[in-house]
Amino acid sequence: MDVEAKIIKPEEVAVQEDVDVVGLSILSGPHLRLIPKVVKLLKEKGAEDVLVLVGSVISKEDIPKLKEAGVHDFLVQEHQSKKLLNISRKTLRKHKP
């Protein structure tokens, strides 16, 4: 049986599906390496207007570095669903025809 493994890349799906927001959560630790890479690839693919939200266990020291890399906002505390809804509503209003 020939089985091909397919890795889903968030930047490719975002461009293909023409999304407004990408949410990333990396629990294994390499967020300072992986998240800026995804943001960079989004820009390279012409999707610089896609908001990137990050939810995970991220130290306060890492947040400015990720913001500088292009992350729009963070959902790292409890009860962030209201914040996510507000960001989503603002984004959708901007993109309505």
mmCIF file with all atom_site columns, C-alpha atoms in Angstrom:
data_model
loop_
_atom_site.group_PDB
_atom_site.id
_atom_site.type_symbol
_atom_site.label_atom_id
_atom_site.label_alt_id
_atom_site.label_comp_id
_atom_site.label_asym_id
_atom_site.label_entity_id
_atom_site.label_seq_id
_atom_site.pdbx_PDB_ins_code
_atom_site.Cartn_x
_atom_site.Cartn_y
_atom_site.Cartn_z
_atom_site.occupancy
_atom_site.B_iso_or_equiv
_atom_site.pdbx_formal_charge
_atom_site.auth_seq_id
_atom_site.auth_comp_id
_atom_site.auth_asym_id
_atom_site.auth_atom_id
_atom_site.pdbx_PDB_model_num
ATOM 1  C CA . MET A 1 1  ? 0.000   0.000  0.000  1.00 0.00 ? 1  MET A CA 1
ATOM 2  C CA . ASP A 1 2  ? 1.394   3.375  -0.996 1.00 0.00 ? 2  ASP A CA 1
ATOM 3  C CA . VAL A 1 3  ? 0.444   5.995  1.568  1.00 0.00 ? 3  VAL A CA 1
ATOM 4  C CA . GLU A 1 4  ? 1.600   9.559  1.174  1.00 0.00 ? 4  GLU A CA 1
ATOM 5  C CA . ALA A 1 5  ? 1.865   11.617 4.339  1.00 0.00 ? 5  ALA A CA 1
ATOM 6  C CA . LYS A 1 6  ? 0.476   15.101 3.939  1.00 0.00 ? 6  LYS A CA 1
ATOM 7  C CA . ILE A 1 7  ? 1.503   17.884 6.255  1.00 0.00 ? 7  ILE A CA 1
ATOM 8  C CA . ILE A 1 8  ? -1.083  20.628 6.495  1.00 0.00 ? 8  ILE A CA 1
ATOM 9  C CA . LYS A 1 9  ? 0.590   24.021 6.389  1.00 0.00 ? 9  LYS A CA 1
ATOM 10 C CA . PRO A 1 10 ? -1.475  26.845 7.908  1.00 0.00 ? 10 PRO A CA 1
ATOM 11 C CA . GLU A 1 11 ? -0.206  29.454 5.443  1.00 0.00 ? 11 GLU A CA 1
ATOM 12 C CA . GLU A 1 12 ? -1.235  27.324 2.464  1.00 0.00 ? 12 GLU A CA 1
ATOM 13 C CA . VAL A 1 13 ? -4.707  26.627 3.841  1.00 0.00 ? 13 VAL A CA 1
ATOM 14 C CA . ALA A 1 14 ? -5.179  30.311 4.710  1.00 0.00 ? 14 ALA A CA 1
ATOM 15 C CA . VAL A 1 15 ? -4.410  31.388 1.142  1.00 0.00 ? 15 VAL A CA 1
ATOM 16 C CA . GLN A 1 16 ? -6.381  28.550 -0.454 1.00 0.00 ? 16 GLN A CA 1
ATOM 17 C CA . GLU A 1 17 ? -9.484  29.212 1.662  1.00 0.00 ? 17 GLU A CA 1
ATOM 18 C CA . ASP A 1 18 ? -9.116  33.032 1.638  1.00 0.00 ? 18 ASP A CA 1
ATOM 19 C CA . VAL A 1 19 ? -9.462  33.308 5.414  1.00 0.00 ? 19 VAL A CA 1
ATOM 20 C CA . ASP A 1 20 ? -9.457  36.488 7.491  1.00 0.00 ? 20 ASP A CA 1
ATOM 21 C CA . VAL A 1 21 ? -7.927  34.998 10.653 1.00 0.00 ? 21 VAL A CA 1
ATOM 22 C CA . VAL A 1 22 ? -5.468  32.206 11.420 1.00 0.00 ? 22 VAL A CA 1
ATOM 23 C CA . GLY A 1 23 ? -5.339  30.837 14.951 1.00 0.00 ? 23 GLY A CA 1
ATOM 24 C CA . LEU A 1 24 ? -2.231  29.015 16.066 1.00 0.00 ? 24 LEU A CA 1
ATOM 25 C CA . SER A 1 25 ? -1.582  27.082 19.242 1.00 0.00 ? 25 SER A CA 1
ATOM 26 C CA . ILE A 1 26 ? 1.739   25.391 19.817 1.00 0.00 ? 26 ILE A CA 1
ATOM 27 C CA . LEU A 1 27 ? 2.028   23.464 23.034 1.00 0.00 ? 27 LEU A CA 1
ATOM 28 C CA . SER A 1 28 ? 5.378   21.840 22.447 1.00 0.00 ? 28 SER A CA 1
ATOM 29 C CA . GLY A 1 29 ? 7.441   24.993 22.939 1.00 0.00 ? 29 GLY A CA 1
ATOM 30 C CA . PRO A 1 30 ? 8.987   26.173 19.657 1.00 0.00 ? 30 PRO A CA 1
ATOM 31 C CA . HIS A 1 31 ? 6.571   29.089 19.207 1.00 0.00 ? 31 HIS A CA 1
ATOM 32 C CA . LEU A 1 32 ? 9.377   31.655 18.790 1.00 0.00 ? 32 LEU A CA 1
ATOM 33 C CA . ARG A 1 33 ? 10.643  29.722 15.795 1.00 0.00 ? 33 ARG A CA 1
ATOM 34 C CA . LEU A 1 34 ? 7.445   28.419 14.186 1.00 0.00 ? 34 LEU A CA 1
ATOM 35 C CA . ILE A 1 35 ? 4.973   31.298 14.528 1.00 0.00 ? 35 ILE A CA 1
ATOM 36 C CA . PRO A 1 36 ? 7.209   33.975 12.916 1.00 0.00 ? 36 PRO A CA 1
ATOM 37 C CA . LYS A 1 37 ? 7.853   31.505 10.103 1.00 0.00 ? 37 LYS A CA 1
ATOM 38 C CA . VAL A 1 38 ? 4.110   31.103 9.446  1.00 0.00 ? 38 VAL A CA 1
ATOM 39 C CA . VAL A 1 39 ? 3.628   34.907 9.494  1.00 0.00 ? 39 VAL A CA 1
ATOM 40 C CA . LYS A 1 40 ? 6.510   35.328 7.049  1.00 0.00 ? 40 LYS A CA 1
ATOM 41 C CA . LEU A 1 41 ? 5.117   32.667 4.717  1.00 0.00 ? 41 LEU A CA 1
ATOM 42 C CA . LEU A 1 42 ? 1.671   34.286 4.811  1.00 0.00 ? 42 LEU A CA 1
ATOM 43 C CA . LYS A 1 43 ? 3.229   37.567 3.715  1.00 0.00 ? 43 LYS A CA 1
ATOM 44 C CA . GLU A 1 44 ? 5.219   35.854 0.965  1.00 0.00 ? 44 GLU A CA 1
ATOM 45 C CA . LYS A 1 45 ? 2.009   34.280 -0.349 1.00 0.00 ? 45 LYS A CA 1
ATOM 46 C CA . GLY A 1 46 ? 0.262   37.672 -0.471 1.00 0.00 ? 46 GLY A CA 1
ATOM 47 C CA . ALA A 1 47 ? -1.842  37.129 2.657  1.00 0.00 ? 47 ALA A CA 1
ATOM 48 C CA . GLU A 1 48 ? -0.348  39.909 4.780  1.00 0.00 ? 48 GLU A CA 1
ATOM 49 C CA . ASP A 1 49 ? -3.863  41.100 5.699  1.00 0.00 ? 49 ASP A CA 1
ATOM 50 C CA . VAL A 1 50 ? -4.692  37.822 7.486  1.00 0.00 ? 50 VAL A CA 1
ATOM 51 C CA . LEU A 1 51 ? -4.784  38.314 11.253 1.00 0.00 ? 51 LEU A CA 1
ATOM 52 C CA . VAL A 1 52 ? -2.678  35.833 13.184 1.00 0.00 ? 52 VAL A CA 1
ATOM 53 C CA . LEU A 1 53 ? -3.900  34.969 16.679 1.00 0.00 ? 53 LEU A CA 1
ATOM 54 C CA . VAL A 1 54 ? -1.885  32.821 19.042 1.00 0.00 ? 54 VAL A CA 1
ATOM 55 C CA . GLY A 1 55 ? -3.292  30.791 21.890 1.00 0.00 ? 55 GLY A CA 1
ATOM 56 C CA . SER A 1 56 ? -0.982  28.779 24.035 1.00 0.00 ? 56 SER A CA 1
ATOM 57 C CA . VAL A 1 57 ? 1.191   28.886 27.108 1.00 0.00 ? 57 VAL A CA 1
ATOM 58 C CA . ILE A 1 58 ? 3.482   31.760 26.192 1.00 0.00 ? 58 ILE A CA 1
ATOM 59 C CA . SER A 1 59 ? 5.676   33.673 28.581 1.00 0.00 ? 59 SER A CA 1
ATOM 60 C CA . LYS A 1 60 ? 5.178   37.426 28.884 1.00 0.00 ? 60 LYS A CA 1
ATOM 61 C CA . GLU A 1 61 ? 8.740   37.900 27.648 1.00 0.00 ? 61 GLU A CA 1
ATOM 62 C CA . ASP A 1 62 ? 7.948   36.180 24.349 1.00 0.00 ? 62 ASP A CA 1
ATOM 63 C CA . ILE A 1 63 ? 4.824   38.211 23.528 1.00 0.00 ? 63 ILE A CA 1
ATOM 64 C CA . PRO A 1 64 ? 6.678   41.364 22.326 1.00 0.00 ? 64 PRO A CA 1
ATOM 65 C CA . LYS A 1 65 ? 8.909   39.235 20.101 1.00 0.00 ? 65 LYS A CA 1
ATOM 66 C CA . LEU A 1 66 ? 5.897   37.559 18.515 1.00 0.00 ? 66 LEU A CA 1
ATOM 67 C CA . LYS A 1 67 ? 4.058   40.879 18.099 1.00 0.00 ? 67 LYS A CA 1
ATOM 68 C CA . GLU A 1 68 ? 7.120   42.243 16.326 1.00 0.00 ? 68 GLU A CA 1
ATOM 69 C CA . ALA A 1 69 ? 7.016   39.206 14.045 1.00 0.00 ? 69 ALA A CA 1
ATOM 70 C CA . GLY A 1 70 ? 3.436   40.099 13.062 1.00 0.00 ? 70 GLY A CA 1
ATOM 71 C CA . VAL A 1 71 ? 1.105   38.350 15.510 1.00 0.00 ? 71 VAL A CA 1
ATOM 72 C CA . HIS A 1 72 ? -2.073  40.399 15.906 1.00 0.00 ? 72 HIS A CA 1
ATOM 73 C CA . ASP A 1 73 ? -3.174  39.236 19.349 1.00 0.00 ? 73 ASP A CA 1
ATOM 74 C CA . PHE A 1 74 ? -2.854  36.532 21.980 1.00 0.00 ? 74 PHE A CA 1
ATOM 75 C CA . LEU A 1 75 ? -5.369  34.309 23.722 1.00 0.00 ? 75 LEU A CA 1
ATOM 76 C CA . VAL A 1 76 ? -3.248  33.011 26.559 1.00 0.00 ? 76 VAL A CA 1
ATOM 77 C CA . GLN A 1 77 ? -5.393  33.565 29.622 1.00 0.00 ? 77 GLN A CA 1
ATOM 78 C CA . GLU A 1 78 ? -8.584  31.983 30.873 1.00 0.00 ? 78 GLU A CA 1
ATOM 79 C CA . HIS A 1 79 ? -11.906 33.321 29.609 1.00 0.00 ? 79 HIS A CA 1
ATOM 80 C CA . GLN A 1 80 ? -10.548 34.654 26.337 1.00 0.00 ? 80 GLN A CA 1
ATOM 81 C CA . SER A 1 81 ? -13.596 33.625 24.296 1.00 0.00 ? 81 SER A CA 1
ATOM 82 C CA . LYS A 1 82 ? -15.112 37.128 24.610 1.00 0.00 ? 82 LYS A CA 1
ATOM 83 C CA . LYS A 1 83 ? -11.859 38.654 23.363 1.00 0.00 ? 83 LYS A CA 1
ATOM 84 C CA . LEU A 1 84 ? -11.804 36.231 20.414 1.00 0.00 ? 84 LEU A CA 1
ATOM 85 C CA . LEU A 1 85 ? -15.390 37.118 19.509 1.00 0.00 ? 85 LEU A CA 1
ATOM 86 C CA . ASN A 1 86 ? -14.615 40.843 19.588 1.00 0.00 ? 86 ASN A CA 1
ATOM 87 C CA . ILE A 1 87 ? -11.564 40.412 17.348 1.00 0.00 ? 87 ILE A CA 1
ATOM 88 C CA . SER A 1 88 ? -13.606 38.249 14.961 1.00 0.00 ? 88 SER A CA 1
ATOM 89 C CA . ARG A 1 89 ? -16.447 40.770 14.779 1.00 0.00 ? 89 ARG A CA 1
ATOM 90 C CA . LYS A 1 90 ? -14.072 43.653 14.052 1.00 0.00 ? 90 LYS A CA 1
ATOM 91 C CA . THR A 1 91 ? -12.335 41.624 11.365 1.00 0.00 ? 91 THR A CA 1
ATOM 92 C CA . LEU A 1 92 ? -15.566 40.552 9.717  1.00 0.00 ? 92 LEU A CA 1
ATOM 93 C CA . ARG A 1 93 ? -16.885 44.138 9.682  1.00 0.00 ? 93 ARG A CA 1
ATOM 94 C CA . LYS A 1 94 ? -13.745 45.289 7.867  1.00 0.00 ? 94 LYS A CA 1
ATOM 95 C CA . HIS A 1 95 ? -14.086 42.593 5.208  1.00 0.00 ? 95 HIS A CA 1
ATOM 96 C CA . LYS A 1 96 ? -17.830 42.808 4.510  1.00 0.00 ? 96 LYS A CA 1
ATOM 97 C CA . PRO A 1 97 ? -18.611 43.747 0.908  1.00 0.00 ? 97 PRO A CA 1
#
